[in-house]
Short mmCIF file of C-alpha atoms and ligand atoms in Angstrom, two decimals:
data_model
loop_
_atom_site.label_atom_id
_atom_site.label_comp_id
_atom_site.label_asym_id
_atom_site.label_seq_id
_atom_site.Cartn_x
_atom_site.Cartn_y
_atom_site.Cartn_z
CA MET A 130 0.00 0.00 0.00
CA PHE A 131 1.33 3.42 -0.77
CA ALA A 132 1.66 6.07 1.88
CA GLY A 133 -0.51 9.03 2.72
CA MET A 134 -3.85 7.57 1.71
CA GLU A 135 -7.07 7.05 3.62
CA THR A 136 -7.64 3.46 2.68
CA THR A 137 -10.03 1.86 5.05
CA GLY A 138 -12.42 4.64 6.04
CA PRO A 139 -15.96 3.69 7.05
CA LEU A 140 -18.48 2.50 4.50
CA PRO A 141 -21.55 4.70 4.05
CA ALA A 142 -25.02 3.17 4.44
CA HIS A 143 -25.77 4.05 0.83
CA VAL A 144 -23.86 5.21 -2.21
CA HIS A 145 -25.19 5.99 -5.66
CA THR A 146 -22.53 4.09 -7.59
CA LEU A 147 -20.39 1.34 -6.17
CA VAL A 148 -17.39 0.20 -8.20
CA VAL A 149 -15.71 -3.12 -7.44
CA GLY A 150 -12.01 -3.26 -8.24
CA ALA A 151 -9.20 -0.70 -8.32
CA GLY A 152 -7.17 -1.76 -11.33
CA PHE A 153 -6.98 0.21 -14.56
CA ALA A 154 -10.77 -0.22 -14.96
CA GLY A 155 -11.93 0.86 -11.49
CA LEU A 156 -9.50 3.76 -11.41
CA CYS A 157 -10.59 4.96 -14.84
CA MET A 158 -14.25 4.71 -13.79
CA ALA A 159 -13.58 6.78 -10.67
CA ILE A 160 -11.63 9.46 -12.54
CA LYS A 161 -14.23 9.79 -15.27
CA MET A 162 -17.12 9.91 -12.78
CA GLN A 163 -15.34 12.68 -10.94
CA GLU A 164 -14.75 14.59 -14.18
CA ALA A 165 -18.43 14.20 -15.08
CA GLY A 166 -19.46 15.63 -11.71
CA GLU A 167 -20.97 12.41 -10.39
CA PRO A 168 -21.40 13.33 -6.75
CA ASP A 169 -21.70 10.02 -4.97
CA PHE A 170 -19.51 7.02 -5.72
CA LEU A 171 -17.20 4.62 -3.95
CA VAL A 172 -14.62 2.07 -5.09
CA VAL A 173 -14.10 -1.08 -3.04
CA GLU A 174 -11.00 -3.18 -3.56
CA ARG A 175 -10.10 -6.49 -1.89
CA GLY A 176 -6.36 -5.78 -2.12
CA ASP A 177 -4.44 -3.06 -0.35
CA ASP A 178 -3.36 -1.04 -3.35
CA VAL A 179 -4.51 0.11 -6.77
CA GLY A 180 -3.24 -1.73 -9.84
CA GLY A 181 -5.24 -4.95 -10.11
CA THR A 182 -3.40 -7.43 -12.27
CA TRP A 183 -0.33 -5.19 -12.29
CA ARG A 184 -0.29 -5.15 -8.51
CA ASP A 185 -0.68 -8.93 -8.30
CA ASN A 186 1.56 -10.25 -11.05
CA THR A 187 4.97 -9.52 -9.61
CA TYR A 188 6.67 -12.69 -10.84
CA PRO A 189 10.23 -12.30 -12.16
CA GLY A 190 10.16 -10.95 -15.70
CA ALA A 191 6.57 -9.66 -15.53
CA ALA A 192 6.14 -7.11 -18.30
CA CYS A 193 3.56 -5.96 -20.77
CA ASP A 194 3.44 -7.15 -24.35
CA VAL A 195 1.69 -4.01 -25.59
CA PRO A 196 3.87 -0.89 -25.89
CA SER A 197 3.35 1.41 -22.92
CA GLN A 198 2.61 4.47 -25.04
CA LEU A 199 -0.65 2.69 -25.88
CA TYR A 200 -1.00 0.63 -22.72
CA SER A 201 -1.79 3.70 -20.63
CA PHE A 202 -4.64 6.15 -20.24
CA SER A 203 -5.14 8.54 -23.17
CA PHE A 204 -5.81 11.29 -20.63
CA ALA A 205 -2.68 10.61 -18.57
CA PRO A 206 0.28 10.32 -20.95
CA ASN A 207 3.47 9.26 -19.24
CA PRO A 208 6.64 10.85 -20.62
CA LEU A 209 8.68 8.76 -18.21
CA TRP A 210 8.35 5.31 -19.80
CA SER A 211 11.86 3.92 -19.84
CA ARG A 212 11.38 1.47 -22.73
CA SER A 213 8.92 0.31 -25.33
CA PHE A 214 7.52 -2.68 -23.40
CA SER A 215 7.42 -1.69 -19.76
CA ALA A 216 8.04 -3.96 -16.82
CA GLN A 217 5.32 -4.64 -14.25
CA TRP A 218 6.84 -2.31 -11.65
CA GLU A 219 6.87 0.60 -14.09
CA ILE A 220 3.21 0.10 -14.99
CA GLN A 221 2.23 -0.28 -11.34
CA ASP A 222 4.17 2.87 -10.55
CA TYR A 223 2.30 4.68 -13.34
CA ILE A 224 -1.11 3.51 -12.05
CA ARG A 225 -0.25 4.71 -8.55
CA ARG A 226 0.91 8.09 -9.80
CA VAL A 227 -2.26 8.56 -11.83
CA ALA A 228 -4.35 7.52 -8.82
CA GLU A 229 -2.56 9.92 -6.51
CA GLY A 230 -2.65 12.79 -8.99
CA SER A 231 -6.31 12.42 -9.82
CA GLY A 232 -7.69 13.32 -6.41
CA VAL A 233 -10.12 10.39 -6.26
CA LEU A 234 -8.40 8.20 -3.70
CA ASP A 235 -10.58 9.38 -0.83
CA ARG A 236 -13.37 7.47 -2.59
CA PHE A 237 -11.45 4.18 -2.40
CA ARG A 238 -11.83 1.57 0.33
CA PHE A 239 -9.07 -1.01 0.29
CA ARG A 240 -9.11 -4.44 1.96
CA THR A 241 -12.83 -4.44 1.28
CA ALA A 242 -13.92 -7.50 -0.63
CA LEU A 243 -17.31 -7.83 -2.27
CA GLU A 244 -19.03 -10.86 -0.77
CA GLU A 245 -22.51 -10.56 -2.19
CA ALA A 246 -24.59 -8.14 -4.23
CA ARG A 247 -28.35 -8.72 -4.42
CA TRP A 248 -30.75 -6.64 -6.49
CA ASP A 249 -33.79 -5.54 -4.49
CA ASP A 250 -36.51 -5.01 -7.06
CA ASP A 251 -38.88 -3.22 -4.69
CA ALA A 252 -36.39 -0.68 -3.41
CA GLU A 253 -34.50 -0.64 -6.74
CA VAL A 254 -31.12 -0.84 -5.07
CA TRP A 255 -28.27 -3.30 -4.83
CA ARG A 256 -27.92 -4.75 -1.32
CA ILE A 257 -24.21 -5.22 -0.88
CA HIS A 258 -22.24 -7.25 1.63
CA THR A 259 -18.52 -6.70 1.86
CA SER A 260 -15.85 -8.06 4.16
CA ARG A 261 -16.11 -4.75 6.03
CA GLY A 262 -19.85 -4.42 6.32
CA GLY A 263 -22.94 -3.79 4.26
CA LEU A 264 -24.33 -0.92 2.21
CA THR A 265 -26.76 -0.30 -0.61
CA SER A 266 -26.12 1.26 -4.00
CA ASP A 267 -28.26 2.36 -6.92
CA VAL A 268 -25.70 1.23 -9.46
CA LEU A 269 -23.08 -1.51 -9.29
CA VAL A 270 -20.03 -1.42 -11.56
CA SER A 271 -17.91 -4.54 -11.84
CA ALA A 272 -14.36 -3.51 -12.61
CA ALA A 273 -12.99 -6.73 -11.14
CA GLY A 274 -11.19 -7.78 -14.31
CA ALA A 275 -11.19 -11.00 -16.30
CA LEU A 276 -7.73 -12.21 -15.32
CA SER A 277 -7.83 -11.65 -11.60
CA ASP A 278 -8.51 -15.06 -10.09
CA PRO A 279 -5.70 -17.60 -10.52
CA LYS A 280 -6.68 -20.98 -11.96
CA LEU A 281 -4.97 -23.96 -10.42
CA PRO A 282 -4.83 -27.18 -12.40
CA ASP A 283 -6.83 -30.14 -11.20
CA ILE A 284 -3.95 -32.60 -10.94
CA ASP A 285 -4.23 -35.83 -9.01
CA GLY A 286 -2.32 -35.80 -5.73
CA ILE A 287 -1.37 -32.13 -5.84
CA ASP A 288 -2.48 -31.68 -2.23
CA SER A 289 -0.03 -34.33 -1.10
CA PHE A 290 2.99 -32.43 -2.47
CA GLN A 291 5.35 -31.63 0.39
CA GLY A 292 7.37 -28.91 -1.34
CA GLU A 293 6.38 -25.33 -2.16
CA VAL A 294 3.52 -24.69 -4.60
CA PHE A 295 2.48 -21.28 -5.84
CA HIS A 296 0.74 -19.63 -8.77
CA SER A 297 2.51 -17.17 -11.05
CA ALA A 298 0.13 -14.40 -9.90
CA GLN A 299 0.92 -15.12 -6.23
CA TRP A 300 4.68 -15.16 -6.45
CA ARG A 301 6.49 -16.13 -3.24
CA HIS A 302 9.17 -13.47 -3.06
CA ASP A 303 10.15 -14.79 0.35
CA TYR A 304 11.11 -18.13 -1.17
CA ASP A 305 14.59 -18.40 -2.59
CA LEU A 306 14.74 -20.61 -5.68
CA THR A 307 18.53 -20.73 -5.68
CA GLY A 308 19.73 -24.30 -6.04
CA GLU A 309 16.22 -25.73 -6.04
CA ARG A 310 14.68 -28.29 -8.38
CA VAL A 311 11.78 -26.40 -9.90
CA ALA A 312 8.86 -27.37 -12.13
CA VAL A 313 6.95 -24.74 -14.08
CA ILE A 314 3.58 -25.93 -15.30
CA GLY A 315 2.33 -24.08 -18.36
CA THR A 316 3.90 -22.32 -21.33
CA GLY A 317 1.60 -19.30 -21.69
CA ALA A 318 2.33 -15.57 -21.50
CA SER A 319 3.35 -15.75 -17.83
CA ALA A 320 5.54 -18.87 -18.06
CA ILE A 321 7.57 -17.59 -20.99
CA GLN A 322 8.47 -14.51 -18.95
CA ILE A 323 9.26 -16.43 -15.77
CA VAL A 324 11.44 -19.25 -17.12
CA PRO A 325 14.24 -17.10 -18.59
CA GLU A 326 14.40 -15.10 -15.35
CA ILE A 327 14.81 -18.05 -13.00
CA VAL A 328 16.76 -20.41 -15.22
CA ASP A 329 20.19 -19.33 -13.97
CA GLU A 330 19.18 -19.53 -10.32
CA VAL A 331 17.76 -23.01 -10.10
CA ALA A 332 19.57 -26.34 -9.93
CA HIS A 333 17.16 -28.02 -12.30
CA LEU A 334 14.10 -26.86 -14.20
CA ASP A 335 11.31 -28.98 -15.67
CA VAL A 336 8.94 -27.03 -17.91
CA TYR A 337 5.65 -28.84 -18.47
CA GLN A 338 4.22 -27.92 -21.85
CA ARG A 339 0.77 -29.07 -22.92
CA THR A 340 0.58 -26.90 -26.04
CA ALA A 341 3.50 -25.17 -27.75
CA PRO A 342 2.73 -21.45 -28.20
CA TYR A 343 3.81 -19.18 -31.06
CA VAL A 344 6.59 -16.94 -29.77
CA ILE A 345 7.82 -14.09 -31.95
CA PRO A 346 10.76 -11.76 -31.19
CA ARG A 347 10.22 -9.00 -28.66
CA ARG A 348 11.14 -5.76 -30.35
CA ASP A 349 11.90 -4.03 -27.10
CA ARG A 350 14.43 -1.27 -26.48
CA PRO A 351 15.07 1.50 -23.99
CA TYR A 352 13.95 4.93 -25.13
CA THR A 353 16.82 7.22 -25.96
CA LYS A 354 17.48 10.46 -24.07
CA VAL A 355 16.25 12.42 -27.07
CA GLU A 356 13.01 10.46 -27.20
CA LYS A 357 12.44 10.94 -23.47
CA LEU A 358 13.04 14.68 -23.76
CA ALA A 359 10.66 14.85 -26.71
CA PHE A 360 7.98 12.89 -24.80
CA LYS A 361 8.33 15.34 -21.93
CA HIS A 362 8.46 18.64 -23.79
CA LEU A 363 6.74 17.94 -27.08
CA PRO A 364 3.40 16.27 -26.28
CA PHE A 365 2.63 15.85 -29.99
CA VAL A 366 5.62 13.48 -30.30
CA HIS A 367 4.20 11.33 -27.53
CA LYS A 368 0.81 11.43 -29.21
CA ALA A 369 2.31 10.53 -32.58
CA TYR A 370 3.98 7.43 -31.07
CA ARG A 371 0.72 6.38 -29.48
CA THR A 372 -1.27 6.95 -32.65
CA GLY A 373 1.26 5.05 -34.75
CA ILE A 374 1.23 2.08 -32.37
CA TYR A 375 -2.57 2.16 -32.20
CA TRP A 376 -3.14 2.00 -35.95
CA GLY A 377 -0.32 -0.50 -36.41
CA ARG A 378 -2.14 -2.79 -33.99
CA GLU A 379 -5.55 -2.17 -35.58
CA MET A 380 -4.13 -3.34 -38.89
CA LEU A 381 -3.55 -6.77 -37.34
CA VAL A 382 -7.28 -7.37 -36.82
CA PRO A 383 -8.02 -8.91 -40.27
CA ALA A 384 -5.45 -11.65 -39.63
CA PHE A 385 -7.43 -12.74 -36.58
CA VAL A 386 -10.97 -12.29 -37.82
CA LEU A 387 -10.80 -12.75 -41.59
CA ASP A 388 -7.89 -14.86 -42.74
CA PRO A 389 -4.95 -16.14 -40.68
CA ARG A 390 -2.85 -16.33 -43.85
CA LEU A 391 -2.46 -12.57 -43.41
CA ALA A 392 -0.34 -13.45 -40.36
CA ALA A 393 2.18 -15.36 -42.49
CA PRO A 394 5.01 -12.89 -41.63
CA ALA A 395 4.42 -13.42 -37.91
CA LYS A 396 4.38 -17.18 -38.42
CA LYS A 397 7.68 -16.96 -40.26
CA ALA A 398 9.12 -14.78 -37.49
CA ALA A 399 8.10 -17.39 -34.90
CA GLN A 400 9.74 -20.14 -36.92
CA LEU A 401 12.96 -18.13 -37.29
CA ASN A 402 12.87 -17.39 -33.56
CA ILE A 403 12.99 -21.15 -32.95
CA GLU A 404 15.65 -21.84 -35.57
CA LYS A 405 17.88 -19.06 -34.29
CA ALA A 406 17.87 -20.31 -30.70
CA ILE A 407 17.50 -24.08 -30.92
CA GLU A 408 19.71 -26.51 -32.80
CA ASP A 409 18.43 -29.79 -31.42
CA PRO A 410 15.83 -31.05 -33.94
CA GLN A 411 13.86 -32.86 -31.24
CA LEU A 412 13.54 -29.74 -29.13
CA ARG A 413 12.63 -27.74 -32.25
CA ASP A 414 9.82 -30.20 -32.93
CA LYS A 415 8.55 -30.00 -29.39
CA VAL A 416 8.31 -26.20 -29.42
CA THR A 417 6.75 -25.94 -32.87
CA PRO A 418 3.04 -25.10 -32.60
CA THR A 419 0.57 -27.42 -34.30
CA PHE A 420 -2.30 -24.96 -34.67
CA GLU A 421 -2.85 -21.78 -36.65
CA ILE A 422 -1.07 -18.64 -35.49
CA GLY A 423 -3.36 -16.30 -33.52
CA CYS A 424 -5.64 -19.08 -32.27
CA LYS A 425 -3.98 -18.68 -28.88
CA ARG A 426 -2.33 -15.46 -27.75
CA ILE A 427 0.81 -14.76 -29.79
CA LEU A 428 3.66 -14.40 -27.32
CA ILE A 429 6.75 -12.23 -27.61
CA SER A 430 10.15 -13.15 -26.22
CA ASN A 431 13.80 -13.21 -27.19
CA ASP A 432 14.93 -15.38 -24.31
CA TRP A 433 12.27 -18.11 -24.01
CA TYR A 434 13.76 -20.49 -26.58
CA PRO A 435 17.38 -19.89 -25.46
CA ALA A 436 16.31 -20.67 -21.87
CA LEU A 437 15.00 -24.06 -22.94
CA THR A 438 18.38 -25.05 -24.38
CA HIS A 439 20.18 -25.02 -21.01
CA GLU A 440 21.63 -28.36 -19.91
CA HIS A 441 19.67 -28.34 -16.69
CA VAL A 442 16.30 -27.59 -18.32
CA ASP A 443 13.89 -30.25 -19.56
CA LEU A 444 10.88 -29.39 -21.66
CA VAL A 445 8.42 -32.12 -20.73
CA THR A 446 5.62 -32.71 -23.21
CA ASP A 447 4.24 -35.94 -21.73
CA ARG A 448 1.01 -35.21 -19.91
CA ILE A 449 1.15 -35.00 -16.13
CA SER A 450 -0.69 -37.94 -14.53
CA LYS A 451 -0.17 -37.10 -10.86
CA VAL A 452 1.90 -35.33 -8.27
CA THR A 453 3.35 -37.23 -5.31
CA ALA A 454 4.90 -35.93 -2.09
CA GLY A 455 8.10 -35.00 -3.89
CA ALA A 456 7.68 -35.48 -7.62
CA VAL A 457 5.68 -34.90 -10.77
CA VAL A 458 4.75 -38.10 -12.58
CA THR A 459 3.92 -38.13 -16.27
CA ARG A 460 1.73 -40.61 -18.13
CA ASP A 461 4.73 -42.55 -19.43
CA GLY A 462 5.51 -43.35 -15.76
CA THR A 463 8.53 -41.04 -15.42
CA GLU A 464 8.85 -39.51 -11.99
CA ARG A 465 10.69 -36.18 -11.80
CA GLU A 466 11.64 -35.05 -8.32
CA VAL A 467 11.09 -31.41 -7.51
CA ASP A 468 11.24 -29.01 -4.56
CA VAL A 469 8.99 -26.29 -5.98
CA LEU A 470 5.97 -26.32 -8.27
CA ILE A 471 5.14 -23.06 -10.05
CA MET A 472 1.69 -22.97 -11.59
CA ALA A 473 1.74 -20.65 -14.59
CA THR A 474 -1.67 -22.02 -15.47
CA GLY A 475 -3.71 -18.89 -16.10
CA PHE A 476 -6.91 -17.45 -14.73
CA HIS A 477 -10.66 -18.02 -14.41
CA ALA A 478 -11.52 -16.07 -17.54
CA THR A 479 -14.68 -17.73 -18.85
CA ASP A 480 -16.21 -18.39 -15.44
CA LEU A 481 -15.90 -14.93 -13.87
CA PRO A 482 -15.68 -15.47 -10.10
CA ILE A 483 -17.52 -12.21 -9.38
CA ALA A 484 -20.57 -13.66 -11.17
CA ARG A 485 -21.00 -16.04 -8.25
CA GLN A 486 -21.53 -13.09 -5.92
CA ILE A 487 -24.08 -11.16 -7.96
CA HIS A 488 -27.81 -11.96 -7.76
CA GLY A 489 -30.17 -10.16 -10.12
CA ARG A 490 -33.93 -9.88 -10.32
CA GLY A 491 -35.71 -12.79 -8.62
CA GLY A 492 -32.50 -13.77 -6.82
CA VAL A 493 -30.98 -15.31 -9.98
CA ARG A 494 -27.26 -15.74 -9.55
CA LEU A 495 -25.29 -14.30 -12.45
CA ALA A 496 -22.97 -17.33 -12.53
CA GLU A 497 -25.95 -19.66 -12.96
CA HIS A 498 -27.47 -17.38 -15.58
CA PHE A 499 -24.15 -17.43 -17.48
CA ALA A 500 -23.90 -21.21 -17.09
CA GLU A 501 -27.32 -21.51 -18.71
CA VAL A 502 -27.07 -19.01 -21.57
CA GLY A 503 -23.30 -18.60 -21.87
CA MET A 504 -21.30 -15.68 -20.49
CA GLN A 505 -22.76 -12.76 -22.40
CA ALA A 506 -23.75 -9.14 -22.05
CA TYR A 507 -24.95 -6.28 -24.22
CA LYS A 508 -21.95 -4.31 -25.50
CA GLY A 509 -19.90 -6.22 -22.93
CA ALA A 510 -21.48 -3.97 -20.32
CA THR A 511 -25.02 -4.82 -19.23
CA VAL A 512 -27.10 -7.97 -18.74
CA HIS A 513 -30.87 -8.35 -18.94
CA GLY A 514 -32.27 -9.38 -15.55
CA PHE A 515 -29.47 -7.57 -13.71
CA PRO A 516 -30.63 -3.95 -13.54
CA ASN A 517 -28.13 -1.17 -12.99
CA LEU A 518 -25.18 -3.52 -13.29
CA PHE A 519 -22.35 -2.35 -15.53
CA PHE A 520 -19.27 -4.32 -16.46
CA ILE A 521 -15.97 -2.76 -17.36
CA VAL A 522 -13.94 -5.47 -19.15
CA GLY A 523 -17.11 -7.51 -19.49
CA PRO A 524 -17.85 -10.49 -21.75
CA ASN A 525 -16.36 -10.30 -25.27
CA THR A 526 -14.32 -7.18 -24.68
CA GLY A 527 -10.88 -8.81 -24.44
CA LEU A 528 -8.26 -8.37 -27.15
CA GLY A 529 -5.64 -10.49 -28.83
CA HIS A 530 -3.93 -7.61 -30.59
CA SER A 531 -4.08 -4.29 -28.75
CA SER A 532 -4.41 -2.41 -25.49
CA MET A 533 -7.10 -3.29 -22.95
CA VAL A 534 -6.74 0.21 -21.55
CA PHE A 535 -8.30 1.53 -24.78
CA MET A 536 -11.26 -0.85 -24.34
CA ILE A 537 -11.56 0.15 -20.69
CA GLU A 538 -11.80 3.83 -21.63
CA SER A 539 -14.57 2.99 -24.14
CA GLN A 540 -16.55 1.00 -21.58
CA VAL A 541 -16.10 3.62 -18.89
CA ALA A 542 -17.37 6.35 -21.23
CA TYR A 543 -20.44 4.22 -21.93
CA ALA A 544 -21.14 3.60 -18.23
CA VAL A 545 -20.62 7.23 -17.24
CA ASP A 546 -22.91 8.35 -20.06
CA ALA A 547 -25.50 5.89 -18.72
CA LEU A 548 -25.28 7.42 -15.25
CA GLN A 549 -25.75 10.90 -16.70
CA ALA A 550 -28.65 9.78 -18.92
CA MET A 551 -30.38 8.12 -15.97
CA ARG A 552 -29.93 11.19 -13.83
CA SER A 553 -31.20 13.64 -16.41
CA SER A 554 -34.25 11.56 -17.31
CA GLY A 555 -35.24 10.56 -13.77
CA VAL A 556 -34.73 6.88 -14.46
CA ALA A 557 -34.20 4.60 -11.46
CA ALA A 558 -33.13 1.41 -13.18
CA VAL A 559 -31.99 0.27 -16.62
CA GLU A 560 -31.33 -3.09 -18.18
CA PRO A 561 -30.88 -4.03 -21.82
CA ASP A 562 -33.85 -5.14 -23.84
CA PRO A 563 -33.53 -8.95 -24.02
CA GLU A 564 -34.10 -9.02 -27.77
CA VAL A 565 -31.41 -6.37 -28.34
CA GLN A 566 -29.01 -8.31 -26.13
CA ARG A 567 -29.78 -11.53 -28.02
CA ARG A 568 -29.18 -9.87 -31.40
CA TRP A 569 -25.90 -8.35 -30.18
CA ASN A 570 -24.61 -11.74 -29.07
CA ASP A 571 -25.90 -13.60 -32.11
CA ASP A 572 -23.99 -11.13 -34.24
CA LEU A 573 -20.84 -11.60 -32.13
CA GLN A 574 -21.03 -15.38 -32.36
CA ARG A 575 -21.71 -15.23 -36.10
CA ARG A 576 -18.57 -13.13 -36.51
CA MET A 577 -16.64 -15.56 -34.30
CA ARG A 578 -17.26 -18.46 -36.66
CA ARG A 579 -14.66 -17.36 -39.15
CA THR A 580 -12.06 -16.08 -36.70
CA VAL A 581 -8.83 -17.93 -36.10
CA TRP A 582 -9.88 -18.38 -32.46
CA THR A 583 -12.59 -20.74 -33.74
CA THR A 584 -11.02 -22.20 -36.86
CA GLY A 585 -7.39 -22.30 -35.75
CA GLY A 586 -7.42 -25.79 -34.27
CA CYS A 587 -6.50 -24.99 -30.69
CA SER A 588 -8.21 -24.88 -27.34
CA SER A 589 -7.70 -21.69 -25.38
CA TRP A 590 -8.98 -19.73 -22.41
CA TYR A 591 -10.87 -17.57 -24.90
CA LEU A 592 -13.46 -20.34 -25.27
CA ASP A 593 -16.01 -21.53 -22.74
CA PRO A 594 -16.66 -25.26 -22.18
CA HIS A 595 -19.16 -25.18 -25.08
CA GLY A 596 -16.53 -23.84 -27.45
CA ARG A 597 -18.08 -20.36 -27.61
CA ASN A 598 -15.68 -17.45 -27.60
CA VAL A 599 -17.04 -15.38 -24.72
CA THR A 600 -13.94 -13.35 -24.00
CA LEU A 601 -12.69 -11.59 -27.13
CA TRP A 602 -13.93 -8.71 -29.24
CA PRO A 603 -13.99 -9.84 -32.89
CA ARG A 604 -13.77 -6.40 -34.53
CA THR A 605 -11.51 -3.37 -34.36
CA THR A 606 -11.20 -1.42 -31.13
CA TYR A 607 -12.14 1.64 -33.19
CA THR A 608 -15.50 0.04 -33.96
CA PHE A 609 -15.99 -0.79 -30.29
CA ARG A 610 -15.31 2.82 -29.38
CA ARG A 611 -17.86 3.98 -31.93
CA LEU A 612 -20.49 1.52 -30.70
CA THR A 613 -20.03 2.55 -27.09
CA SER A 614 -19.66 6.29 -27.68
CA ARG A 615 -23.11 7.06 -26.28
CA PHE A 616 -25.48 5.28 -23.92
CA ASP A 617 -28.23 4.05 -26.27
CA THR A 618 -31.27 4.52 -24.02
CA GLU A 619 -33.54 3.26 -26.79
CA ASN A 620 -32.10 -0.25 -26.40
CA TYR A 621 -32.84 -0.37 -22.70
CA GLN A 622 -35.82 -1.06 -20.51
CA ALA A 623 -36.12 1.63 -17.86
CA THR A 624 -38.12 2.14 -14.71
CA ARG A 625 -38.76 5.68 -13.57
CA LYS A 626 -38.12 6.92 -10.09
CA ALA A 627 -41.25 6.76 -7.92
CA THR A 628 -42.45 10.31 -7.24
CA ALA A 629 -43.55 11.12 -3.71
P1 NAP B 57 -2.49 -18.89 -19.99
O1 NAP B 57 -2.16 -18.12 -21.18
O2 NAP B 57 -3.89 -19.34 -19.76
O3 NAP B 57 -1.51 -20.12 -19.96
C1 NAP B 57 -1.68 -21.17 -19.07
C2 NAP B 57 -0.70 -22.26 -19.41
O4 NAP B 57 -0.88 -23.31 -18.48
C3 NAP B 57 -0.93 -22.86 -20.79
O5 NAP B 57 0.30 -23.18 -21.36
C4 NAP B 57 -1.76 -24.10 -20.47
O6 NAP B 57 -1.66 -25.11 -21.44
C5 NAP B 57 -1.10 -24.52 -19.19
N1 NAP B 57 -1.93 -25.39 -18.36
C6 NAP B 57 -3.10 -25.10 -17.77
N2 NAP B 57 -3.54 -26.16 -17.08
C7 NAP B 57 -2.62 -27.14 -17.25
C8 NAP B 57 -2.52 -28.48 -16.79
N3 NAP B 57 -3.47 -29.02 -16.03
N4 NAP B 57 -1.44 -29.20 -17.17
C9 NAP B 57 -0.47 -28.64 -17.93
N5 NAP B 57 -0.51 -27.40 -18.40
C10 NAP B 57 -1.58 -26.65 -18.06
O7 NAP B 57 -2.08 -18.12 -18.64
P2 NAP B 57 -1.00 -16.98 -18.45
O8 NAP B 57 0.29 -17.35 -19.07
O9 NAP B 57 -1.00 -16.61 -17.02
O10 NAP B 57 -1.60 -15.80 -19.28
C11 NAP B 57 -2.97 -15.47 -19.18
C12 NAP B 57 -3.25 -14.19 -19.90
O11 NAP B 57 -2.76 -13.13 -19.11
C13 NAP B 57 -2.55 -14.04 -21.23
O12 NAP B 57 -3.17 -14.67 -22.29
C14 NAP B 57 -2.54 -12.55 -21.36
O13 NAP B 57 -3.79 -12.09 -21.81
C15 NAP B 57 -2.31 -12.11 -19.94
N6 NAP B 57 -0.87 -11.89 -19.71
C16 NAP B 57 -0.33 -10.85 -20.35
C17 NAP B 57 1.00 -10.61 -20.19
C18 NAP B 57 1.55 -9.45 -20.91
O14 NAP B 57 2.69 -9.45 -21.27
N7 NAP B 57 0.78 -8.41 -21.16
C19 NAP B 57 1.80 -11.40 -19.39
C20 NAP B 57 1.20 -12.46 -18.73
C21 NAP B 57 -0.15 -12.70 -18.89
P3 NAP B 57 -2.61 -25.10 -22.75
O15 NAP B 57 -2.06 -24.04 -23.63
O16 NAP B 57 -2.49 -26.46 -23.30
O17 NAP B 57 -3.99 -24.79 -22.24
#
């Protein structure tokens, strides 16, 4: 927690708008509500700091794979970025500075976890229980993120393991890996950053790979003194960088949603990345992906493949059958002794944990509603049957190619416009028309059919257990911004405030 902040002040009995989560999304929501003159809002956060995923993911090597000029708020440019792809600490530092400079922190309550939110249809309020007491709110905004709850693999015997076990998002900085026999499970975005960082410390490293990812070179470099001076004194230079990166990323969309052959240069780059680092033909085979590029997140690294070539590193591709007190056993019967198990196994992305805590009209639990109809919302923001609930980073708003911060700003603008529209028209509660919501999602799923996420021959966290892509946005971020530029009251059912 950073100093000088009132973090655990009392909760009011009632607040107009309650925001859950203090990452990029919750902070943006708070800043934009303040700018819009919203008088009564509060942000609750289960952790003890702002930052969300950037506060939690402190594993060695944690860094962003979207250039920081774009992976930052448009309204808070940071001339201090030290390099093109910033490290976790630099992003966390940025989020803190923006939070402190924005004057909204007195509205934040840290160490306050949402336990339950129940819509009361008679009173038209959310009845909220938190770890620090109850309150009611007219509007509930979930800014809890899609990659906030670590997913642990369901491996036989894992509870019997006598060594250390931890998830990449809950890194044990108090545990020294020096000289240890370590197993990393997973080869996703987190694992490929961790392995090169710890490889020289450990005595032995087993990397358990279920699916080989595409890994292209990381074109990262420190900014020069001249660039830094220009960012500081010539704001248009900063803006030009951001704009260039933005449109460069937007141009990648057709390769994901129309024809993966357009990603041939990236596929070639991934292949050369392997050939440059790995000589052993067997290891080359093991790391060569067997699905279409883009189907899973395309990863960027210059040191992942070199790390795998160390003498004391084994890339294990046999499936894990169980874990014993001191070893990982694969299906071929091989037992590999280890002291530490690091789970780089991702997050609960298609089964949002917060949905278990939210009950809409008639007491329906959002998680059960999603289980029945699939995780879906209207414009990624609102759900029929759950009045006055707004998601930031809701269903189908994730990206495979660009900055989530851009999407967050679009969704925040939409939610703030909704608050203003409700206030000016005397509306007490809004929820999307069910037919409009159905059409929106039918259109999304129709577009999904031809995307590489569906046709690319992989399984990924983008898809729910029914194979529906419920996480990603299948169009440009520019289109999303246009579609969320105004709160479209006409597509909502509204109840007016009772007049005395
Ligand atoms: P992830 O991409 O979901 O990767 C999880 C890895 O664990 C995969 O390799 C998966 O294999 C493997 N796995 C899961 N269960 C397993 C099991 N039972 N046995 C063996 N292997 C298992 O998770 P992540 O790496 O934490 O990344 C999640 C997301 O966070 C990323 O896609 C990205 O959006 C974000 N992220 C971003 C950055 C960044 O630079 N901006 C960095 C880290 C994370 P399969 O592939 O076979 O499922």
